[in-house]
Coordinates of C-alpha atoms and ligand atoms in Angstrom, one line a residue:
M1 CA -27.3 -11.2 18.2
S2 CA -24.5 -12.7 16.1
W3 CA -21.0 -12.5 17.4
A4 CA -19.5 -13.6 14.2
Y5 CA -20.2 -10.1 12.7
T6 CA -19.4 -8.0 15.7
E7 CA -15.6 -8.1 15.6
D8 CA -13.0 -7.6 13.0
A9 CA -9.4 -8.7 12.6
S10 CA -8.1 -5.9 14.8
G11 CA -10.1 -7.2 17.8
F12 CA -12.5 -4.2 17.8
K13 CA -15.9 -5.3 19.1
G14 CA -19.4 -4.0 18.8
H15 CA -23.0 -5.2 18.8
T16 CA -25.8 -5.5 16.3
D17 CA -29.5 -6.1 16.6
R18 CA -29.9 -8.0 13.3
V19 CA -27.7 -9.5 10.7
A20 CA -29.2 -9.5 7.2
V21 CA -27.5 -11.7 4.6
P22 CA -29.4 -10.9 1.4
R23 CA -29.3 -13.4 -1.5
D24 CA -29.5 -10.8 -4.2
E25 CA -29.9 -7.1 -4.8
A26 CA -33.7 -7.1 -4.5
E27 CA -33.4 -8.6 -1.0
L28 CA -30.7 -6.1 -0.2
I29 CA -32.8 -3.2 -1.3
A30 CA -35.7 -4.5 0.8
V31 CA -33.5 -4.5 3.9
L32 CA -32.5 -0.9 3.2
D33 CA -36.1 0.1 2.7
E34 CA -37.0 -1.3 6.0
A35 CA -34.1 0.3 7.8
R36 CA -34.7 3.6 6.2
A37 CA -38.4 3.6 7.2
A38 CA -37.5 2.9 10.8
R39 CA -34.3 5.1 10.8
I40 CA -32.1 2.2 11.7
P41 CA -28.4 2.5 11.0
V42 CA -26.9 -0.1 8.7
T43 CA -23.3 -1.3 8.8
I44 CA -21.9 -3.2 5.8
S45 CA -19.9 -6.3 6.5
G46 CA -17.5 -8.0 4.1
A47 CA -15.2 -10.7 5.3
G48 CA -14.2 -9.0 8.6
T49 CA -10.4 -8.9 7.8
G50 CA -10.4 -5.1 8.2
L51 CA -8.2 -3.5 10.8
A52 CA -10.0 -0.3 11.6
G53 CA -13.4 -1.6 13.0
G54 CA -15.3 -0.4 9.9
R55 CA -17.5 -3.5 9.6
V56 CA -18.2 -3.6 13.3
A57 CA -21.6 -2.1 14.1
Q58 CA -22.3 -0.2 17.3
G59 CA -26.0 -1.0 17.3
G60 CA -28.4 -1.0 14.4
W61 CA -28.3 -3.7 11.7
T62 CA -25.4 -5.4 9.9
L63 CA -25.7 -6.2 6.2
S64 CA -23.4 -8.9 4.9
T65 CA -22.4 -9.2 1.3
E66 CA -21.2 -12.8 1.6
R67 CA -23.8 -14.2 -0.8
F68 CA -22.7 -12.0 -3.7
Q69 CA -20.5 -14.7 -5.1
R70 CA -20.9 -14.5 -8.9
I71 CA -17.6 -14.6 -10.9
E72 CA -17.1 -14.2 -14.6
I73 CA -13.6 -14.2 -16.1
H74 CA -12.9 -12.5 -19.5
D75 CA -9.7 -11.7 -21.4
G76 CA -8.1 -8.8 -19.4
W77 CA -10.9 -8.3 -17.0
A78 CA -13.4 -10.0 -14.6
T79 CA -16.7 -9.2 -13.0
A80 CA -17.3 -10.4 -9.5
G81 CA -19.8 -10.1 -6.7
S82 CA -18.6 -8.0 -3.8
G83 CA -18.6 -10.9 -1.5
V84 CA -16.1 -12.9 -3.6
S85 CA -12.8 -13.4 -1.7
L86 CA -9.6 -12.5 -3.3
A87 CA -8.5 -16.1 -3.1
D88 CA -11.6 -17.2 -5.0
L89 CA -11.1 -14.5 -7.7
Q90 CA -7.4 -15.5 -8.2
A91 CA -8.4 -19.2 -8.3
A92 CA -11.1 -18.4 -11.0
A93 CA -8.7 -16.3 -13.0
R94 CA -5.7 -18.7 -12.9
P95 CA -6.9 -21.3 -15.5
S96 CA -7.1 -18.4 -18.1
G97 CA -3.4 -17.6 -17.3
Q98 CA -4.4 -14.3 -15.6
F99 CA -4.3 -12.8 -12.2
Y100 CA -5.7 -9.8 -10.3
P101 CA -2.7 -7.6 -9.3
P102 CA -3.7 -6.0 -5.9
D103 CA -2.6 -8.4 -3.2
P104 CA -3.4 -7.1 0.3
T105 CA -1.8 -10.2 1.9
E106 CA -5.0 -11.4 3.5
T107 CA -6.6 -13.4 0.7
L108 CA -9.9 -14.0 2.6
A109 CA -10.7 -10.3 2.2
S110 CA -13.8 -9.7 0.1
L111 CA -13.6 -7.7 -3.1
G112 CA -16.1 -5.2 -1.8
G113 CA -14.1 -4.7 1.4
T114 CA -10.9 -4.1 -0.6
V115 CA -12.8 -1.5 -2.7
A116 CA -14.1 0.2 0.5
C117 CA -10.6 0.4 2.0
N118 CA -8.7 1.0 -1.3
A119 CA -6.6 -2.0 -0.1
S120 CA -3.1 -2.4 -1.5
G121 CA -0.4 -4.6 0.0
S122 CA 3.0 -5.8 -1.2
R123 CA 2.6 -6.1 -4.9
S124 CA 1.2 -2.5 -5.1
F125 CA 4.9 -1.5 -5.2
L126 CA 4.6 -2.3 -9.0
Y127 CA 0.9 -2.4 -9.7
G128 CA -0.6 0.3 -7.5
A129 CA -3.6 0.0 -5.1
T130 CA -7.1 -1.4 -5.7
R131 CA -8.3 2.0 -7.1
E132 CA -6.1 1.5 -10.2
W133 CA -7.7 -1.8 -11.1
L134 CA -11.4 -0.9 -10.9
R135 CA -13.2 -0.5 -14.3
C136 CA -16.8 -0.5 -13.1
L137 CA -18.7 -0.6 -9.8
R138 CA -22.3 -1.4 -9.1
V139 CA -23.4 0.4 -5.9
V140 CA -26.7 0.5 -4.1
L141 CA -27.3 3.8 -2.3
M142 CA -29.2 4.0 1.1
D143 CA -32.3 5.2 -0.7
G144 CA -32.4 2.1 -2.9
R145 CA -31.1 3.7 -6.0
V146 CA -28.6 1.5 -8.0
L147 CA -25.7 3.1 -9.7
D148 CA -23.6 1.4 -12.4
V149 CA -20.6 3.5 -12.8
R150 CA -17.7 3.1 -15.2
R151 CA -14.2 4.6 -14.9
G152 CA -14.5 8.1 -16.2
D153 CA -18.2 8.7 -15.3
R154 CA -18.0 12.0 -13.6
L155 CA -19.9 13.0 -10.5
D156 CA -23.1 14.9 -11.3
F157 CA -22.4 17.5 -8.6
D158 CA -19.5 19.8 -7.8
V159 CA -16.9 19.1 -5.2
P160 CA -13.9 21.2 -4.1
A161 CA -10.2 20.2 -4.4
L162 CA -8.7 18.7 -1.3
P163 CA -5.0 18.4 -0.8
R164 CA -3.5 15.0 -1.5
P165 CA -0.6 13.7 0.6
G166 CA 2.7 13.1 -1.3
T167 CA 2.6 9.3 -0.8
K168 CA 2.2 6.4 -3.3
K169 CA -0.9 5.1 -1.4
V170 CA -3.8 6.8 0.4
S171 CA -7.0 5.5 2.1
C172 CA -7.9 8.5 4.1
G173 CA -11.3 10.1 3.4
F174 CA -12.8 11.1 0.1
P175 CA -10.1 12.3 -2.4
L176 CA -12.3 15.2 -3.6
Q177 CA -11.2 16.9 -6.8
P178 CA -13.3 18.9 -9.3
G179 CA -14.2 16.6 -12.3
M180 CA -13.5 13.4 -10.3
D181 CA -15.4 10.2 -11.2
W182 CA -17.7 8.1 -9.2
I183 CA -15.3 5.2 -8.9
D184 CA -12.7 7.4 -7.2
L185 CA -15.4 8.6 -4.8
F186 CA -16.6 5.2 -3.8
T187 CA -13.1 3.7 -3.6
G188 CA -11.9 4.0 0.0
S189 CA -15.2 5.4 1.2
E190 CA -15.3 2.8 4.0
G191 CA -19.0 1.7 3.6
I192 CA -20.5 5.1 4.3
L193 CA -21.7 6.1 0.8
G194 CA -23.2 3.0 -0.7
I195 CA -23.1 -0.8 -0.8
V196 CA -20.9 -2.2 -3.6
T197 CA -22.6 -5.2 -5.0
E198 CA -20.5 -6.0 -8.1
V199 CA -17.1 -5.0 -9.3
E200 CA -15.4 -5.1 -12.7
V201 CA -11.6 -5.3 -12.3
G202 CA -8.7 -5.5 -14.7
L203 CA -6.6 -8.7 -14.9
L204 CA -3.0 -9.2 -16.2
P205 CA -1.3 -12.2 -17.7
I206 CA 0.5 -14.3 -15.1
P207 CA 4.3 -13.6 -15.5
Q208 CA 6.2 -16.4 -17.1
A209 CA 8.9 -16.4 -14.4
L210 CA 9.2 -15.0 -11.0
L211 CA 12.1 -14.9 -8.6
N212 CA 11.4 -14.7 -4.9
G213 CA 13.8 -14.0 -2.1
V214 CA 14.1 -13.3 1.6
V215 CA 17.5 -11.5 2.0
F216 CA 18.9 -11.3 5.6
F217 CA 21.3 -8.7 6.8
P218 CA 23.5 -8.4 9.9
D219 CA 22.1 -5.0 10.8
E220 CA 19.2 -2.6 10.1
E221 CA 21.3 0.1 8.4
R222 CA 22.5 -2.3 5.7
T223 CA 19.0 -3.6 5.2
L224 CA 17.6 -0.1 4.7
N225 CA 20.6 0.9 2.4
A226 CA 20.0 -2.1 0.2
I227 CA 16.3 -1.5 0.0
D228 CA 16.9 2.1 -1.1
A229 CA 19.4 0.8 -3.7
W230 CA 17.0 -1.9 -5.0
R231 CA 13.9 0.3 -5.5
P232 CA 14.6 1.0 -9.3
I233 CA 15.3 -2.7 -10.2
P234 CA 13.3 -3.5 -13.3
G235 CA 10.4 -6.0 -12.8
L236 CA 10.6 -5.8 -9.0
R237 CA 7.0 -6.1 -7.8
M238 CA 7.5 -6.6 -4.1
L239 CA 10.0 -4.8 -1.8
E240 CA 9.1 -5.5 1.8
F241 CA 10.9 -5.1 5.1
A242 CA 11.1 -7.0 8.4
C243 CA 13.0 -5.6 11.4
H244 CA 14.9 -7.7 13.9
Q245 CA 12.0 -7.7 16.4
S246 CA 9.7 -9.0 13.6
L247 CA 12.2 -11.8 12.8
R248 CA 12.3 -12.8 16.5
L249 CA 8.5 -12.7 16.7
I250 CA 8.1 -15.4 14.0
A251 CA 11.3 -17.3 14.8
Q252 CA 9.4 -20.2 16.4
R253 CA 7.4 -20.7 13.2
F254 CA 10.5 -20.3 11.0
P255 CA 13.4 -21.7 13.0
E256 CA 15.5 -21.5 9.8
I257 CA 15.8 -17.7 10.1
P258 CA 19.5 -17.2 10.6
A259 CA 20.4 -16.3 14.2
Q260 CA 22.6 -13.4 13.3
A261 CA 19.9 -11.7 11.1
Q262 CA 19.0 -8.2 12.3
G263 CA 16.8 -7.3 9.3
A264 CA 15.3 -8.7 6.1
A265 CA 14.2 -7.6 2.7
I266 CA 11.5 -9.7 1.0
I267 CA 11.5 -9.4 -2.8
E268 CA 9.6 -10.7 -5.8
Q269 CA 10.8 -9.9 -9.3
I270 CA 9.4 -10.7 -12.8
V271 CA 12.5 -12.2 -14.5
S272 CA 13.2 -12.6 -18.2
G273 CA 16.6 -14.5 -18.3
E274 CA 19.6 -15.9 -16.5
S275 CA 21.2 -12.5 -16.2
D276 CA 18.4 -11.4 -13.8
F277 CA 19.4 -14.2 -11.4
D278 CA 23.2 -13.5 -11.6
L279 CA 22.7 -9.9 -10.7
W280 CA 21.4 -10.8 -7.3
S281 CA 24.6 -12.3 -6.0
D282 CA 26.4 -9.0 -6.9
R283 CA 23.6 -7.0 -5.2
L284 CA 23.8 -9.2 -2.0
A285 CA 27.6 -8.8 -1.9
A286 CA 27.4 -5.0 -2.5
G287 CA 24.7 -4.6 0.2
G288 CA 26.6 -6.6 2.8
A289 CA 23.8 -9.2 3.1
L290 CA 24.1 -12.6 4.8
E291 CA 24.6 -14.1 1.3
H292 CA 24.8 -17.7 2.2
D293 CA 21.9 -17.6 4.7
S294 CA 19.5 -15.8 2.4
W295 CA 16.7 -17.6 0.7
F296 CA 15.8 -17.6 -3.0
G297 CA 13.4 -19.6 -5.1
T298 CA 11.5 -19.7 -8.3
S299 CA 9.0 -22.5 -7.8
D300 CA 5.3 -22.1 -6.7
G301 CA 6.3 -24.0 -3.6
D302 CA 9.1 -21.5 -2.7
R303 CA 6.7 -18.6 -3.4
E304 CA 4.1 -20.1 -1.1
R305 CA 6.7 -20.6 1.6
F306 CA 7.9 -17.0 1.4
R307 CA 4.3 -15.8 1.3
R308 CA 3.5 -17.7 4.5
F309 CA 6.7 -16.1 6.0
R310 CA 5.5 -12.6 5.1
H311 CA 1.9 -13.3 6.2
A312 CA 3.1 -14.7 9.5
L313 CA 4.2 -11.2 10.5
P314 CA 0.7 -9.6 10.8
E315 CA -0.8 -12.9 11.9
S316 CA 1.6 -13.2 14.8
V317 CA 1.0 -9.6 15.8
N318 CA -2.8 -10.2 15.7
D319 CA -2.4 -13.4 17.7
A320 CA -0.2 -11.8 20.3
C321 CA -2.6 -8.9 20.8
R322 CA -5.5 -11.3 21.3
R323 CA -3.5 -13.5 23.7
N324 CA -2.6 -10.5 25.8
G325 CA -6.2 -9.2 25.7
F326 CA -5.5 -6.0 23.8
M327 CA -6.7 -4.5 20.6
K328 CA -4.3 -4.2 17.8
L329 CA -2.2 -1.0 18.0
G330 CA -0.8 -0.8 14.5
S331 CA 0.2 2.1 12.2
D332 CA -0.9 2.4 8.6
Y333 CA 1.0 5.7 8.0
A334 CA 2.9 6.3 4.8
V335 CA 5.3 9.2 4.0
P336 CA 6.9 10.4 0.8
L337 CA 9.7 8.1 -0.4
E338 CA 12.4 10.6 0.4
R339 CA 11.3 10.8 4.1
H340 CA 11.0 7.2 5.0
R341 CA 14.3 6.8 6.8
E342 CA 13.4 9.8 8.9
M343 CA 10.1 8.3 9.8
I344 CA 11.7 5.0 10.8
R345 CA 14.3 6.8 12.9
Y346 CA 11.5 8.7 14.7
Y347 CA 9.6 5.4 15.4
R348 CA 12.8 3.9 16.9
A349 CA 13.7 7.0 19.0
Q350 CA 10.2 7.2 20.5
C351 CA 9.5 3.5 21.0
D352 CA 12.9 2.2 22.3
P353 CA 12.8 4.0 25.7
V354 CA 9.1 3.2 26.4
L355 CA 8.5 -0.2 24.9
D356 CA 11.9 -1.8 24.7
D357 CA 11.5 -4.7 22.3
R358 CA 7.7 -4.9 22.5
Y359 CA 7.0 -3.5 19.1
V360 CA 7.8 -4.6 15.5
I361 CA 8.2 -2.7 12.2
Y362 CA 7.6 -4.5 8.9
G363 CA 5.8 -4.1 5.6
H364 CA 5.6 -2.2 2.5
I365 CA 8.9 -0.2 2.6
G366 CA 9.0 0.0 -1.2
D367 CA 6.2 2.5 -0.9
A368 CA 7.6 4.1 2.3
H369 CA 4.7 2.5 4.1
V370 CA 5.9 0.2 7.0
H371 CA 3.5 -0.9 9.7
L372 CA 4.6 -0.3 13.2
N373 CA 2.8 -2.6 15.6
M374 CA 3.0 -2.5 19.4
L375 CA 2.9 -5.7 21.4
P376 CA 1.6 -4.4 24.7
A377 CA 2.2 -6.6 27.7
S378 CA 0.4 -4.4 30.2
Q379 CA -2.3 -1.7 30.4
A380 CA 0.6 0.9 30.8
D381 CA 2.2 -0.4 27.6
F382 CA -1.1 -0.1 25.8
D383 CA -1.8 3.5 27.0
N384 CA 1.8 4.6 26.1
G385 CA 1.4 2.9 22.7
K386 CA -1.9 4.6 22.0
A387 CA -0.4 8.0 22.8
L388 CA 2.6 7.2 20.6
M389 CA 0.4 6.2 17.7
V390 CA -1.2 9.7 17.7
D391 CA 2.2 11.3 17.9
F392 CA 3.4 9.2 14.9
A393 CA 0.3 10.2 12.9
R394 CA 1.2 13.8 13.5
K395 CA 4.8 13.1 12.4
A396 CA 3.6 11.4 9.2
V397 CA 1.5 14.4 8.3
E398 CA 4.4 16.8 9.1
L399 CA 6.6 14.8 6.7
G400 CA 3.9 15.2 3.9
G401 CA 2.5 11.7 4.5
T402 CA -0.9 10.2 5.3
V403 CA -2.5 8.8 8.5
A404 CA -4.1 5.9 6.5
A405 CA -2.5 4.3 3.5
E406 CA -4.4 1.1 2.9
H407 CA -6.6 0.1 5.9
G408 CA -8.9 3.2 6.1
L409 CA -9.8 4.8 9.4
G410 CA -13.0 3.0 10.2
K411 CA -14.2 3.7 13.8
R412 CA -11.0 2.9 15.6
K413 CA -8.9 5.5 13.9
A414 CA -11.5 8.1 12.7
H415 CA -10.0 10.6 15.2
L416 CA -6.9 10.8 13.0
L417 CA -8.8 12.4 10.1
K418 CA -8.5 15.7 11.9
L419 CA -4.7 15.5 11.8
Q420 CA -4.8 15.2 8.0
Y421 CA -7.6 17.7 7.1
T422 CA -8.9 21.0 8.5
S423 CA -12.4 21.0 9.9
E424 CA -13.6 22.9 6.8
Q425 CA -12.2 20.1 4.5
I426 CA -13.8 17.5 6.7
S427 CA -17.2 19.4 6.4
Q428 CA -16.8 19.2 2.7
M429 CA -16.5 15.4 2.9
A430 CA -19.6 15.4 5.2
E431 CA -21.5 17.4 2.5
V432 CA -20.9 14.5 0.1
K433 CA -22.0 12.0 2.7
R434 CA -25.2 14.0 3.3
R435 CA -26.0 14.1 -0.4
L436 CA -25.9 10.3 -0.8
D437 CA -27.2 9.4 2.7
P438 CA -29.1 12.3 4.1
D439 CA -30.1 10.4 7.3
W440 CA -26.6 9.3 8.0
L441 CA -27.6 5.7 8.3
L442 CA -24.8 3.9 6.4
G443 CA -21.6 2.9 8.2
R444 CA -22.4 5.2 11.1
G445 CA -19.2 6.1 13.1
N446 CA -16.8 5.2 10.3
L447 CA -14.5 7.9 9.1
L448 CA -16.7 11.0 9.9
D449 CA -18.1 12.1 13.2
V450 CA -21.9 11.5 13.4
P451 CA -23.6 14.9 13.5
P452 CA -25.4 15.5 16.8
E453 CA -28.9 15.4 15.3
F454 CA -28.4 11.7 14.5
T455 CA -26.9 10.6 17.8
Q456 CA -29.9 11.2 20.0
Ligands
LIG501 C1 -3.3 -10.7 8.5 C2 -3.8 -9.5 7.8 C3 -3.0 -8.9 6.9 C4 -3.4 -7.8 6.1 N1 -2.6 -7.1 5.2 C5 -3.1 -6.1 4.5 C6 -2.3 -5.5 3.5 O1 -1.1 -5.9 3.3 N2 -2.8 -4.5 2.7 C7 -4.1 -4.1 2.9 O2 -4.5 -3.2 2.2 N3 -4.9 -4.6 3.9 C8 -4.4 -5.6 4.6 N4 -5.2 -6.2 5.6 C9 -6.5 -5.6 5.9 C10 -7.8 -6.2 5.2 O3 -7.5 -7.4 4.6 C11 -8.3 -5.1 4.3 O4 -8.7 -4.0 5.0 C12 -9.5 -5.6 3.4 O5 -9.7 -4.7 2.4 C13 -10.9 -5.7 4.2 O6 -11.8 -6.5 3.4 P1 -13.0 -7.3 4.2 O7 -13.9 -7.9 3.2 O8 -12.5 -8.2 5.2 O9 -13.8 -6.0 4.8 P2 -14.5 -5.8 6.2 O10 -13.4 -5.9 7.3 O11 -15.6 -6.7 6.3 O12 -14.9 -4.3 6.1 C14 -14.0 -3.3 5.9 C15 -14.7 -2.0 5.5 O13 -15.3 -2.1 4.2 C16 -16.7 -1.8 4.3 N5 -17.3 -2.7 3.3 C17 -17.1 -4.1 3.2 N6 -17.8 -4.6 2.1 C18 -18.3 -3.5 1.5 C19 -19.1 -3.4 0.4 N7 -19.5 -4.4 -0.4 N8 -19.6 -2.1 0.0 C20 -19.2 -1.0 0.7 N9 -18.5 -1.1 1.9 C21 -18.0 -2.3 2.2 C22 -17.1 -2.2 5.7 O14 -18.3 -1.5 6.1 C23 -15.9 -1.7 6.5 O15 -15.9 -0.3 6.6 C24 -4.8 -7.3 6.4 C25 -5.6 -7.9 7.3 C26 -5.1 -9.0 8.0 C27 -6.0 -9.7 8.9

């Protein structure tokens, strides 16, 4: 039994009878052969930074990709093993003046894990999610077959058309569409269709100059108004939000947060000249920001300080949940851009009477995708929070949104799939799963209910 693999960053726990850490594909296929012969479920583990319990086995074997570490950097693209962390990929790309655009905040995440969740994060405001940056995937299926699929290689079987939410990001089941390609099927498939062993991704030249800022406001209304006004700014590649409870949560780590701040917008812009800088003082004045207390910078050091500030938000939530002995209760819902104010108003109206200040809202507001996280102090808080989370998922769907934008549903949130899709549509996804993994051995319990014949 290895505890290191039986939990993820959300605090979700499980148990495993064996952890296999293959050195190469041949060893990986040998493990799958053994598991298949004995009908033993296999759960794929990346770096364990996932937030939906997907890599946490509930019995059976765990298969880690951590030894798939090859990296090759080329002009405009890179090939990397699925166990390579985002931090290592960026470090390898940097000397060539390039970077990998998706940035799901947590740089320890493995490339394979980010493919499996279609991870996105703050820079996806400009660059889109992981899906958009995949050129080629190498995937081992449960029966040992190895597929090398390039963007545009179509499925060799028919699938129906499923409705797509009207959001910028989705990580909620298989996005089935007639004529779709293999890469779109495997991306976001949460480790239940195959094991990604190698990934070819696109790279971009590192921008010449970036402007970073944390802009504070005296109230939430002005923060949200400014954010809506700033969305079309050219070169803006990050537009994030932190509510007043979020600022209080990290105030000890960042005592320089102005005391009167009741909301913040975190921005990053690719800039081309002095005029780009000048425009910000007009924007701050027009938006009623706390001009003199806001932070701006252009150096790598500034950028790193602001990155730590942004990253402190989910880190502090995760720490608080662990400290209080509760699993993370966080939303990953997104709505169409024009409905995001309505969603935030709904969050506030439902949470304030029940949780008082024991919740925070922050994140990817540029994409109408903020994370609401509860900070339960008691079992009653946790139970209330859990019920609210389901209610919020319903509301997101009612507004044309999605119940999972970037984390996937894993095991912890698999019940939400039924709010997004009809049982017939979910059966159509299950058909695809059966085609690639007839004995339902891979990632059992993630995303789709395990059919009764496999649970005995
Ligand atoms: C502090 C913090 C902040 C975060 N912020 C963001 C954010 O802004 N945006 C965002 O998108 N995510 C965010 N995340 C979530 C997390 O980093 C992503 O979900 C990440 O994509 C998971 O990668 P991993 O390697 O840790 O995967 P794991 O947690 O190990 O696994 C996740 C899922 O992927 C499957 N899987 C893993 N590797 C493979 C493979 N090679 N082949 C097939 N399936 C595989 C697993 O079975 C599991 O279902 C954050 C997490 C933390 C802790």
